[in-house]
Amino acid sequence: MKTADPALQAMLRERNLRIIMPIASILAALGLWEFLVWYNDVPHYLIPAPSLIAKTLIQDWATLAQSAWFTVKLTLLSLSLAIAGGVLLGMLFALSRTVEISLFPFAVILQVTPVVAIAPLILIYVESTFWALLICAWIVAFFPILSNTAIGLRSADHNLRDMFRLYQATPWQRLRYLLIPSALPYFMAALKIAGGLALIGAVVAEFVAGTAGQNTGLASRILESSFRNEIPRMFAALFLVSVLGIIIFLTTSWLSRAVLGHWHESEIKREL
Amino acid sequence: MMEQKILPEAPVQIEMSNVDKRFGNNVTAVQGMSLQIREGEFVSFLGPSGCGKSTALKMISGLLSVSSGAISVNGHPAGQSIDGSDVGYVFQEATLMPWATVFDNVYLPLKLQGLSRKEAGPRVREALDMVGLAKFSASYPRQLSGGMKMRVSIARAMVTKPKLLLMDEPFAALDEMTRFKLNNDVLDLWKSQGLTVIFVTHSVFESVYLSSRVIVMAARPGRVVHDIPLPGGYPRTGEYRTTAEYAETCRLVSNALEGTMDNVDINH
Ligand SMILES: Nc1ncnc2c1ncn2[C@@H]1O[C@H](COP(=O)(O)OP(=O)(O)OP(=O)(O)O)[C@@H](O)[C@H]1O
Ligand SMILES: [Mg+2]
């Protein structure tokens, strides 16, 4: 191609930049880490080199993958339940001021009480550990979805509301064609936050539970390794938690762009 | 173009009798407003900011209730027409749904009436053609200029073929060139569709250019102080703005408006 379109070139450059730069900087950090550990002869039970962590990851892959899968299940299930509950209750709040005023205190109490503080209680009352952990993660992820959905459904432009009234829209049409689209940007913002929180909730609750055994998540692997002084394994599990968090972040960001990209300010790329 | 004459015997379409509107904060937005508007008239509400023009328009459309008095539109109490298609409303801002394409924005009133996209398609395209935006039906509002958005909003108000078109300062935020163009578009629409138009404006020139009758309102409390039938015939084109008749009518209406600013009621 001889006549290169400058706008296209700029776009390609920008995309390369956005992919290459983060990878390059992470690789550089890992390289520096590796070098410093080697150069200073740091013992692996203090700070293991990245190469050793990678080796541990491969060696212990069977147990680590199983634990990761447990944490993924816990996170996704709690996030789904938070979305379902938050959206339903948010709609109810938007429909009825009375319901909102009477139930909002409970939502706030759930939100402000640290999950580490409630987790022991929940673990006592709920027999199945999985369900107890699920409830803890759900509590953390639920509130942002609820409050943003409720605010979003109220945020429709008042002239558009008037227009729907003028054309005698049914309540269902109003919800479907006006309130839900208006609420989507708020909901998407909440989803990005709640996705990360669900993972944090899942990990923190498992720390509190301190469960051991086969069917447990990454937090248990970290605890277990710490008891046995297997620092490289601890880092390997920690690495997997971060990867999960990054995947959740990228997925929710992508989803938000896919849903809002063609119209909402937050996701539009402006042409200058 | 056909010559439009508003016959004095044309049936009354809007009847306001002694309408008051008081808001909760004890503001009397409209007081003792009585008015008859006949089918096919082009009426402007002209007055200073805060004199209740928007309030009056909203009451006629049924978006606001009256505090006392009565309004009937097409023989029904305001806001209680049998279907939602009798009245078209153009807000001061374009008020488009940012998540929907131009086509879907114009399609909305028909969608709310239960028409499928396919059934509504020809009518939507016709409305877009009318405002010269057929080529932009797949664009999103953010991709349009302010004047184009306003035209989409007019197309949306027209797509149901309403008998009554209510416009609340639709062109206040536009440059003069665009405004002149849209003025002519509205006049064309009015003539070809045989509608009744109520047009709220701040501008003496705009009201004189467009209307067959100007209602001059005054503030605190909002009320009608003059009801001026305009002499100028139709069709009106840009040339009309240069005629002596236009200048003279503007002067007359301008004087009437100035009277309201001093809180002097010229009627007495
Ligand atoms: N929802 C409301 N609540 C309380 N007061 C209101 C409300 N809407 C309008 N008013 C008051 O009623 C009066 C008339 O308002 P309105 O919007 O009808 O004026 P307007 O003639 O359209 O003015 P403008 O030309 O600036 O749009 C104003 O004094 C305003 O403060
Ligand atoms: Mg107004």
Coordinates of C-alpha atoms and ligand atoms in Angstrom, one line a residue:
Chain A
M1 CA 0.0 0.0 0.0
K2 CA 1.6 3.2 -1.1
T3 CA -0.8 5.9 -0.3
A4 CA -1.2 5.4 3.4
D5 CA -4.3 7.0 5.0
P6 CA -2.9 9.1 7.9
A7 CA -6.0 8.6 9.9
L8 CA -5.8 4.8 9.5
Q9 CA -2.2 4.9 10.3
A10 CA -2.8 6.9 13.4
M11 CA -5.4 4.4 14.5
L12 CA -3.1 1.4 13.9
R13 CA -0.4 3.2 15.8
E14 CA -2.7 3.9 18.7
R15 CA -3.9 0.3 18.8
N16 CA -0.3 -1.0 18.8
L17 CA 0.5 1.4 21.5
R18 CA -2.4 0.2 23.6
I19 CA -1.4 -3.4 23.3
I20 CA 2.4 -3.2 23.1
M21 CA 3.1 -0.7 25.8
P22 CA 1.3 -2.5 28.7
I23 CA 2.9 -5.8 27.7
A24 CA 6.3 -4.3 27.3
S25 CA 6.2 -2.5 30.7
I26 CA 5.1 -5.7 32.5
L27 CA 7.8 -7.7 30.8
A28 CA 10.3 -5.1 31.8
A29 CA 9.2 -5.2 35.4
L30 CA 9.4 -9.0 35.5
G31 CA 12.9 -8.8 33.9
L32 CA 14.0 -6.3 36.5
W33 CA 12.6 -8.5 39.3
E34 CA 14.3 -11.6 37.9
F35 CA 17.6 -9.7 37.6
L36 CA 17.4 -8.2 41.1
V37 CA 16.7 -11.6 42.8
W38 CA 19.6 -13.2 40.9
Y39 CA 22.0 -10.3 41.4
N40 CA 21.3 -10.0 45.1
D41 CA 21.0 -13.7 45.7
V42 CA 17.7 -13.3 47.4
P43 CA 16.6 -16.7 48.9
H44 CA 13.5 -18.1 47.3
Y45 CA 11.7 -18.4 50.6
L46 CA 11.8 -14.6 50.9
I47 CA 11.1 -13.4 47.3
P48 CA 11.1 -16.1 44.5
A49 CA 12.2 -15.1 41.0
P50 CA 9.4 -15.0 38.3
S51 CA 11.0 -18.0 36.6
L52 CA 10.7 -20.1 39.8
I53 CA 7.0 -19.0 40.2
A54 CA 6.4 -20.0 36.7
K55 CA 8.0 -23.4 37.3
T56 CA 5.9 -23.9 40.5
L57 CA 2.8 -22.9 38.5
I58 CA 3.5 -25.7 36.0
Q59 CA 4.4 -28.2 38.6
D60 CA 1.4 -27.7 40.8
W61 CA -1.0 -27.0 37.9
A62 CA -3.4 -29.8 38.8
T63 CA -4.3 -28.5 42.3
L64 CA -3.9 -24.8 41.4
A65 CA -6.2 -25.1 38.4
Q66 CA -8.8 -26.9 40.5
S67 CA -8.7 -24.2 43.1
A68 CA -8.8 -21.5 40.4
W69 CA -11.9 -23.2 38.9
F70 CA -13.6 -23.2 42.4
T71 CA -12.9 -19.4 42.8
V72 CA -14.1 -18.7 39.3
K73 CA -17.4 -20.6 40.0
L74 CA -17.8 -18.8 43.3
T75 CA -17.1 -15.4 41.7
L76 CA -19.3 -15.8 38.6
L77 CA -22.2 -17.3 40.6
S78 CA -22.2 -14.5 43.2
L79 CA -21.9 -11.9 40.4
S80 CA -24.9 -13.4 38.6
L81 CA -26.9 -13.5 41.7
A82 CA -25.9 -9.9 42.5
I83 CA -27.0 -8.8 39.1
A84 CA -30.3 -10.6 39.3
G85 CA -31.1 -9.4 42.8
G86 CA -29.7 -5.9 42.3
V87 CA -31.6 -5.3 39.0
L88 CA -34.9 -6.7 40.4
L89 CA -34.7 -4.7 43.6
G90 CA -33.5 -1.6 41.7
M91 CA -36.5 -1.8 39.5
L92 CA -38.7 -2.1 42.5
F93 CA -37.0 0.9 44.1
A94 CA -37.5 2.9 40.9
L95 CA -41.2 1.9 40.8
S96 CA -42.0 2.6 44.4
R97 CA -40.6 5.3 46.6
T98 CA -42.1 3.6 49.6
V99 CA -40.3 0.3 48.9
E100 CA -37.1 2.2 48.4
I101 CA -37.3 4.2 51.6
S102 CA -38.2 1.1 53.7
L103 CA -35.6 -1.2 52.2
F104 CA -32.7 1.1 51.6
P105 CA -31.4 1.0 55.2
F106 CA -30.9 -2.8 54.9
A107 CA -29.0 -2.3 51.7
V108 CA -26.8 0.3 53.3
I109 CA -26.2 -1.9 56.4
L110 CA -25.1 -4.7 54.1
Q111 CA -22.8 -2.4 52.3
V112 CA -21.1 -0.7 55.2
T113 CA -20.5 -3.7 57.3
P114 CA -17.1 -5.2 56.3
V115 CA -17.5 -8.6 54.8
V116 CA -14.7 -10.0 57.0
A117 CA -16.8 -9.1 60.0
I118 CA -20.0 -10.9 58.9
A119 CA -18.3 -13.8 57.3
P120 CA -17.7 -15.8 60.6
L121 CA -21.4 -15.5 61.4
I122 CA -22.5 -16.6 58.0
L123 CA -20.1 -19.5 58.3
I124 CA -21.7 -20.5 61.5
Y125 CA -25.3 -20.3 60.3
V126 CA -24.9 -21.7 56.8
E127 CA -23.9 -25.3 56.8
S128 CA -22.4 -25.6 53.3
T129 CA -19.2 -23.8 53.0
F130 CA -19.7 -23.1 49.4
W131 CA -23.0 -21.4 50.0
A132 CA -21.6 -19.4 52.9
L133 CA -18.8 -18.1 50.7
L134 CA -21.3 -17.4 48.0
I135 CA -23.4 -15.3 50.3
C136 CA -20.3 -13.3 51.4
A137 CA -19.2 -12.6 47.8
W138 CA -22.8 -11.7 46.9
I139 CA -23.1 -9.2 49.7
V140 CA -20.1 -7.3 48.4
A141 CA -21.1 -7.3 44.7
F142 CA -24.8 -6.6 45.3
F143 CA -24.9 -3.0 46.5
P144 CA -23.3 -1.2 43.5
I145 CA -25.6 -3.0 41.1
L146 CA -28.7 -2.1 43.2
S147 CA -27.9 1.5 43.8
N148 CA -26.8 2.2 40.2
T149 CA -29.8 0.4 38.7
A150 CA -32.1 2.4 40.9
I151 CA -30.4 5.7 40.0
G152 CA -30.2 4.8 36.3
L153 CA -33.8 4.0 36.0
R154 CA -34.6 7.5 37.4
S155 CA -32.2 9.3 35.2
A156 CA -34.3 9.4 32.0
D157 CA -34.5 12.8 30.4
H158 CA -37.7 14.5 31.6
N159 CA -38.6 15.8 28.2
L160 CA -38.4 12.2 26.8
R161 CA -40.6 11.1 29.7
D162 CA -43.1 13.8 28.7
M163 CA -43.0 12.5 25.2
F164 CA -43.7 9.0 26.2
R165 CA -46.6 10.3 28.2
L166 CA -47.9 12.3 25.2
Y167 CA -47.9 9.2 23.0
Q168 CA -49.6 7.3 25.8
A169 CA -46.9 4.7 26.2
T170 CA -47.8 1.7 28.4
P171 CA -45.8 1.3 31.6
W172 CA -44.1 -1.7 29.9
Q173 CA -43.1 0.4 26.8
R174 CA -41.8 3.1 29.0
L175 CA -39.6 0.6 30.9
R176 CA -38.4 -1.2 27.8
Y177 CA -37.8 1.8 25.4
L178 CA -36.9 4.6 27.8
L179 CA -36.0 3.6 31.3
I180 CA -33.8 0.6 30.6
P181 CA -31.7 2.3 27.9
S182 CA -31.3 5.3 30.1
A183 CA -30.2 3.1 33.0
L184 CA -27.7 1.0 30.9
P185 CA -24.7 3.3 31.3
Y186 CA -25.2 3.3 35.1
F187 CA -25.6 -0.4 35.1
M188 CA -22.5 -1.0 33.1
A189 CA -20.4 1.2 35.4
A190 CA -21.8 -0.9 38.3
L191 CA -21.0 -4.1 36.6
K192 CA -17.3 -3.1 36.2
I193 CA -17.1 -2.4 39.9
A194 CA -19.2 -5.4 41.0
G195 CA -17.1 -7.9 38.9
G196 CA -13.9 -7.0 40.7
L197 CA -15.7 -6.9 44.1
A198 CA -17.2 -10.3 43.6
L199 CA -13.7 -11.7 43.2
I200 CA -12.4 -9.8 46.2
G201 CA -15.5 -11.0 48.2
A202 CA -14.9 -14.6 47.2
V203 CA -11.2 -14.5 48.2
V204 CA -11.7 -12.6 51.4
A205 CA -14.5 -14.9 52.6
E206 CA -12.4 -17.9 51.9
F207 CA -9.6 -16.5 54.0
V208 CA -12.0 -16.0 56.9
A209 CA -13.3 -19.5 56.4
G210 CA -9.8 -20.9 56.3
T211 CA -11.1 -24.1 54.8
A212 CA -8.7 -26.9 53.8
G213 CA -9.2 -29.9 51.6
Q214 CA -9.9 -30.8 48.0
N215 CA -12.8 -28.6 47.0
T216 CA -11.4 -25.2 47.9
G217 CA -10.3 -22.0 46.1
L218 CA -7.2 -20.0 45.5
A219 CA -7.3 -18.3 48.9
S220 CA -7.0 -21.7 50.6
R221 CA -4.0 -22.4 48.5
I222 CA -2.4 -19.2 49.5
L223 CA -3.1 -19.8 53.2
E224 CA -1.9 -23.4 53.0
S225 CA 1.3 -22.4 51.3
S226 CA 1.9 -19.7 53.9
F227 CA 1.6 -22.3 56.7
R228 CA 4.1 -24.6 54.9
N229 CA 6.4 -21.8 54.0
E230 CA 6.1 -22.5 50.3
I231 CA 6.5 -19.0 49.1
P232 CA 6.8 -19.7 45.4
R233 CA 3.5 -21.5 45.5
M234 CA 1.9 -18.6 47.3
F235 CA 3.1 -16.3 44.6
A236 CA 1.8 -18.7 41.9
A237 CA -1.7 -18.7 43.5
L238 CA -1.6 -15.0 43.9
F239 CA -0.7 -14.7 40.2
L240 CA -3.8 -16.7 39.3
V241 CA -6.0 -14.5 41.4
S242 CA -4.6 -11.4 39.6
V243 CA -5.2 -13.1 36.2
L244 CA -8.8 -13.8 37.2
G245 CA -9.2 -10.2 38.2
I246 CA -7.7 -8.9 34.9
I247 CA -9.9 -11.2 32.9
I248 CA -13.0 -10.0 34.7
F249 CA -12.0 -6.4 34.2
L250 CA -11.3 -6.9 30.5
T251 CA -14.6 -8.8 30.0
T252 CA -16.7 -6.2 31.7
S253 CA -14.9 -3.3 29.9
W254 CA -15.4 -5.1 26.6
L255 CA -19.1 -5.7 27.4
S256 CA -19.6 -2.1 28.3
R257 CA -18.0 -0.9 25.1
A258 CA -20.1 -3.4 23.1
V259 CA -23.3 -2.2 24.6
L260 CA -22.7 1.5 24.9
G261 CA -20.0 2.1 22.3
H262 CA -22.3 3.4 19.6
W263 CA -24.0 6.1 21.6
H264 CA -22.8 6.8 25.2
E265 CA -20.2 9.5 25.9
S266 CA -18.2 7.3 28.2
E267 CA -17.4 4.8 25.4
I268 CA -17.4 6.9 22.3
K269 CA -14.0 7.5 20.7
R270 CA -14.1 11.1 19.6
E271 CA -12.8 12.0 16.2
L272 CA -10.6 15.1 16.4
Chain B
M1 CA -48.5 26.5 -3.8
M2 CA -52.0 26.9 -2.7
E3 CA -53.3 29.9 -0.9
Q4 CA -54.2 29.1 2.6
K5 CA -57.1 31.0 4.1
I6 CA -58.3 30.6 7.6
L7 CA -62.0 30.8 7.2
P8 CA -63.7 32.5 10.2
E9 CA -66.2 29.6 10.1
A10 CA -63.5 26.9 10.4
P11 CA -64.4 24.8 13.4
V12 CA -62.8 25.6 16.7
Q13 CA -60.1 23.2 17.6
I14 CA -58.8 24.5 20.9
E15 CA -60.8 26.2 23.4
M16 CA -59.3 27.6 26.6
S17 CA -61.7 29.1 29.0
N18 CA -60.5 31.1 31.9
V19 CA -57.6 28.9 32.6
D20 CA -55.4 29.4 35.6
K21 CA -52.2 27.6 36.5
R22 CA -50.7 27.9 39.9
F23 CA -47.6 25.9 40.9
G24 CA -46.9 24.6 44.4
N25 CA -44.5 27.4 45.2
N26 CA -47.4 29.9 44.8
V27 CA -46.3 31.1 41.4
T28 CA -49.2 32.0 39.2
A29 CA -47.8 30.9 35.8
V30 CA -51.0 31.6 33.9
Q31 CA -54.0 33.6 34.9
G32 CA -57.4 33.9 33.2
M33 CA -56.3 32.7 29.8
S34 CA -59.2 32.4 27.4
L35 CA -58.6 31.6 23.8
Q36 CA -60.1 30.0 20.7
I37 CA -58.0 28.6 18.0
R38 CA -59.6 27.4 14.8
E39 CA -58.5 24.5 12.6
G40 CA -55.7 25.5 10.2
E41 CA -54.5 28.5 12.1
F42 CA -50.8 29.3 12.6
V43 CA -50.7 30.9 16.0
S44 CA -47.6 32.3 17.8
F45 CA -47.3 32.7 21.5
L46 CA -45.0 35.7 22.0
G47 CA -43.8 37.1 25.3
P48 CA -41.0 37.7 27.7
S49 CA -39.3 34.9 29.5
G50 CA -41.4 33.5 32.3
C51 CA -44.8 34.7 31.0
G52 CA -46.2 31.2 30.9
K53 CA -45.8 30.3 27.3
S54 CA -44.4 26.9 27.9
T55 CA -46.9 26.3 30.7
A56 CA -49.8 27.1 28.4
L57 CA -48.4 24.8 25.7
K58 CA -48.0 22.0 28.2
M59 CA -51.5 22.4 29.4
I60 CA -52.9 22.3 25.9
S61 CA -51.0 19.1 25.3
G62 CA -52.2 17.6 28.6
L63 CA -48.7 17.3 30.0
L64 CA -49.7 19.7 32.8
S65 CA -53.1 19.9 34.5
V66 CA -55.0 23.2 34.8
S67 CA -55.6 24.6 38.3
S68 CA -58.9 26.0 37.3
G69 CA -60.8 26.6 34.0
A70 CA -61.0 24.2 31.1
I71 CA -59.2 23.3 27.9
S72 CA -60.7 21.2 25.1
V73 CA -58.8 20.0 22.1
N74 CA -60.6 18.4 19.2
G75 CA -63.7 18.2 21.4
H76 CA -62.0 16.3 24.2
P77 CA -60.6 17.6 27.5
A78 CA -56.9 18.3 27.0
G79 CA -54.7 15.2 27.3
Q80 CA -57.6 12.8 26.8
S81 CA -57.6 12.4 23.1
I82 CA -58.5 8.8 22.1
D83 CA -55.1 8.0 20.7
G84 CA -51.8 9.7 21.2
S85 CA -51.4 10.7 17.6
D86 CA -53.7 13.8 17.6
V87 CA -50.9 16.1 18.9
G88 CA -47.3 16.5 17.9
Y89 CA -45.0 18.3 20.3
V90 CA -41.6 19.7 19.5
F91 CA -39.6 20.5 22.6
Q92 CA -37.2 23.4 23.0
E93 CA -34.3 21.0 22.8
A94 CA -34.3 18.3 20.2
T95 CA -35.0 15.6 22.9
L96 CA -33.8 12.6 20.9
M97 CA -32.9 9.2 22.3
P98 CA -29.1 9.1 22.0
W99 CA -29.1 5.3 21.9
A100 CA -31.4 5.1 18.8
T101 CA -30.7 5.9 15.2
V102 CA -32.5 8.8 13.4
F103 CA -34.9 6.2 11.9
D104 CA -35.7 4.7 15.3
N105 CA -36.2 8.1 16.9
V106 CA -38.8 9.1 14.3
Y107 CA -40.3 5.6 14.4
L108 CA -40.9 5.8 18.2
P109 CA -44.4 7.4 18.1
L110 CA -45.6 4.7 15.7
K111 CA -43.8 2.0 17.7
L112 CA -45.7 3.1 20.8
Q113 CA -48.9 2.7 18.8
G114 CA -48.0 -0.9 18.1
L115 CA -46.9 -0.6 14.5
S116 CA -44.1 -2.9 13.3
R117 CA -41.0 -1.5 11.8
K118 CA -42.1 -2.8 8.4
E119 CA -45.5 -1.2 8.6
A120 CA -44.1 2.0 9.8
G121 CA -41.2 2.1 7.4
P122 CA -42.8 4.1 4.6
R123 CA -44.3 6.7 6.9
V124 CA -41.0 7.2 8.8
R125 CA -39.1 7.6 5.5
E126 CA -41.8 10.0 4.3
A127 CA -41.4 12.1 7.4
L128 CA -37.6 12.1 7.1
D129 CA -37.9 13.1 3.4
M130 CA -40.1 16.0 4.5
V131 CA -37.3 17.5 6.6
G132 CA -34.6 16.5 4.1
L133 CA -32.9 13.9 6.3
A134 CA -33.6 10.7 4.4
K135 CA -29.9 10.1 3.9
F136 CA -29.3 10.2 7.6
S137 CA -31.7 7.6 8.8
A138 CA -29.0 5.3 10.0
S139 CA -27.0 8.0 11.9
Y140 CA -27.0 8.5 15.6
P141 CA -28.1 11.9 17.1
R142 CA -24.5 12.6 18.2
Q143 CA -23.4 12.6 14.5
L144 CA -25.9 15.4 13.6
S145 CA -25.6 19.1 13.9
G146 CA -28.0 21.0 16.2
G147 CA -30.2 22.1 13.2
M148 CA -30.4 18.5 11.9
K149 CA -31.4 17.2 15.4
M150 CA -34.1 19.8 15.5
R151 CA -35.4 18.6 12.1
V152 CA -35.4 15.0 13.3
S153 CA -37.5 16.2 16.2
I154 CA -39.9 17.8 13.8
A155 CA -40.1 14.7 11.7
R156 CA -40.9 12.7 14.8
A157 CA -43.7 15.1 15.7
M158 CA -45.1 14.9 12.2
V159 CA -44.9 11.1 11.6
T160 CA -48.2 10.5 13.2
K161 CA -49.8 13.1 11.0
P162 CA -51.2 15.0 13.9
K163 CA -54.0 17.6 13.6
L164 CA -52.2 19.9 16.0
L165 CA -48.5 20.7 16.1
L166 CA -47.2 22.4 19.3
M167 CA -43.7 23.9 19.1
D168 CA -41.9 25.3 22.1
E169 CA -39.2 27.7 20.9
P170 CA -37.9 25.1 18.6
F171 CA -35.3 27.2 16.8
A172 CA -34.1 29.4 19.7
A173 CA -30.7 27.8 19.8
L174 CA -30.0 27.9 16.1
D175 CA -28.1 30.3 13.8
E176 CA -30.2 32.6 11.6
M177 CA -29.5 30.8 8.3
T178 CA -30.7 27.5 9.7
R179 CA -33.6 29.2 11.4
F180 CA -34.8 30.8 8.2
K181 CA -34.5 27.5 6.4
L182 CA -36.5 25.6 9.1
N183 CA -39.1 28.5 9.2
N184 CA -39.8 27.8 5.6
D185 CA -39.9 24.0 6.2
V186 CA -42.4 24.5 8.9
L187 CA -44.5 26.8 6.7
D188 CA -44.4 24.2 3.9
L189 CA -45.5 21.4 6.3
W190 CA -48.3 23.5 7.7
K191 CA -49.6 24.3 4.2
S192 CA -49.2 20.8 2.8
Q193 CA -50.6 18.9 5.8
G194 CA -53.3 21.3 6.7
L195 CA -52.4 21.4 10.4
T196 CA -53.0 23.7 13.2
V197 CA -49.7 25.1 14.6
I198 CA -49.0 26.8 18.0
F199 CA -45.6 28.2 17.9
V200 CA -43.9 29.6 21.0
T201 CA -41.2 32.1 20.4
H202 CA -39.2 35.1 21.8
S203 CA -38.7 36.6 18.4
V204 CA -41.1 39.2 17.0
F205 CA -39.6 38.7 13.5
E206 CA -40.1 34.9 13.6
S207 CA -43.7 35.2 14.9
V208 CA -44.6 37.8 12.2
Y209 CA -43.0 35.8 9.4
L210 CA -44.7 32.6 10.3
S211 CA -48.1 33.2 11.9
S212 CA -51.5 34.1 10.8
R213 CA -52.1 35.4 14.4
V214 CA -49.9 36.4 17.3
I215 CA -50.9 36.1 20.9
V216 CA -48.8 38.5 23.0
M217 CA -48.4 37.5 26.6
A218 CA -47.2 39.4 29.7
A219 CA -45.6 38.1 32.9
R220 CA -46.4 38.2 36.6
P221 CA -49.0 36.9 36.4
G222 CA -48.8 35.2 33.0
R223 CA -51.7 36.3 30.8
V224 CA -52.8 37.2 27.3
V225 CA -52.6 41.0 26.6
H226 CA -53.0 41.1 22.8
D227 CA -54.5 38.9 20.2
I228 CA -53.3 40.3 16.9
P229 CA -54.5 38.8 13.6
L230 CA -51.8 39.3 11.0
P231 CA -52.7 40.8 7.6
G232 CA -50.0 39.1 5.5
G233 CA -51.2 36.4 3.1
Y234 CA -49.4 33.2 2.2
P235 CA -47.3 31.8 0.6
R236 CA -44.5 33.6 2.4
T237 CA -40.9 33.4 1.2
G238 CA -37.7 35.1 2.1
E239 CA -38.8 38.0 0.0
Y240 CA -41.6 38.7 2.4
R241 CA -39.0 39.7 5.0
T242 CA -38.1 42.7 2.8
T243 CA -41.7 44.0 2.2
A244 CA -43.0 47.2 3.8
E245 CA -46.0 45.2 5.1
Y246 CA -43.7 42.9 7.0
A247 CA -41.7 45.8 8.5
E248 CA -44.9 47.5 9.5
T249 CA -46.4 44.4 11.1
C250 CA -43.2 43.8 13.0
R251 CA -43.3 47.3 14.4
L252 CA -46.9 46.9 15.5
V253 CA -46.2 43.6 17.2
S254 CA -43.0 44.9 18.7
N255 CA -44.8 47.9 20.2
A256 CA -47.4 45.6 21.7
L257 CA -44.7 43.5 23.2
E258 CA -42.8 46.5 24.6
G259 CA -46.0 47.5 26.4
T260 CA -46.0 44.2 28.3
M261 CA -42.4 44.8 29.4
D262 CA -43.4 48.0 31.2
N263 CA -46.3 46.1 32.8
V264 CA -48.6 48.5 31.0
D265 CA -51.8 46.9 29.9
I266 CA -52.5 48.5 26.5
N267 CA -56.0 47.0 26.4
H268 CA -57.2 49.4 29.0
Ligands
LIG1 N1 -42.7 23.1 37.4 C1 -42.8 24.4 37.9 N2 -42.8 24.6 39.2 C2 -42.9 25.8 39.7 N3 -42.9 27.0 38.9 C3 -42.9 26.8 37.6 C4 -42.8 25.5 37.0 N4 -42.8 25.7 35.7 C5 -42.8 27.0 35.5 N5 -42.9 27.7 36.6 C6 -43.0 29.1 36.7 O1 -44.1 29.6 35.9 C7 -43.7 30.8 35.2 C8 -43.9 30.6 33.8 O2 -43.0 29.6 33.3 P1 -42.9 29.1 31.8 O3 -41.9 28.1 31.7 O4 -44.3 28.8 31.3 O5 -42.4 30.5 31.1 P2 -42.1 30.7 29.6 O6 -42.9 31.8 29.1 O7 -42.1 29.5 28.8 O8 -40.6 31.3 29.7 P3 -39.3 31.1 28.7 O9 -39.6 31.9 27.5 O10 -38.2 31.5 29.5 O11 -39.3 29.6 28.3 C9 -42.3 31.1 35.6 O12 -42.4 32.1 36.6 C10 -41.8 29.8 36.3 O13 -40.9 30.2 37.3
MG2 MG -40.6 28.2 27.9

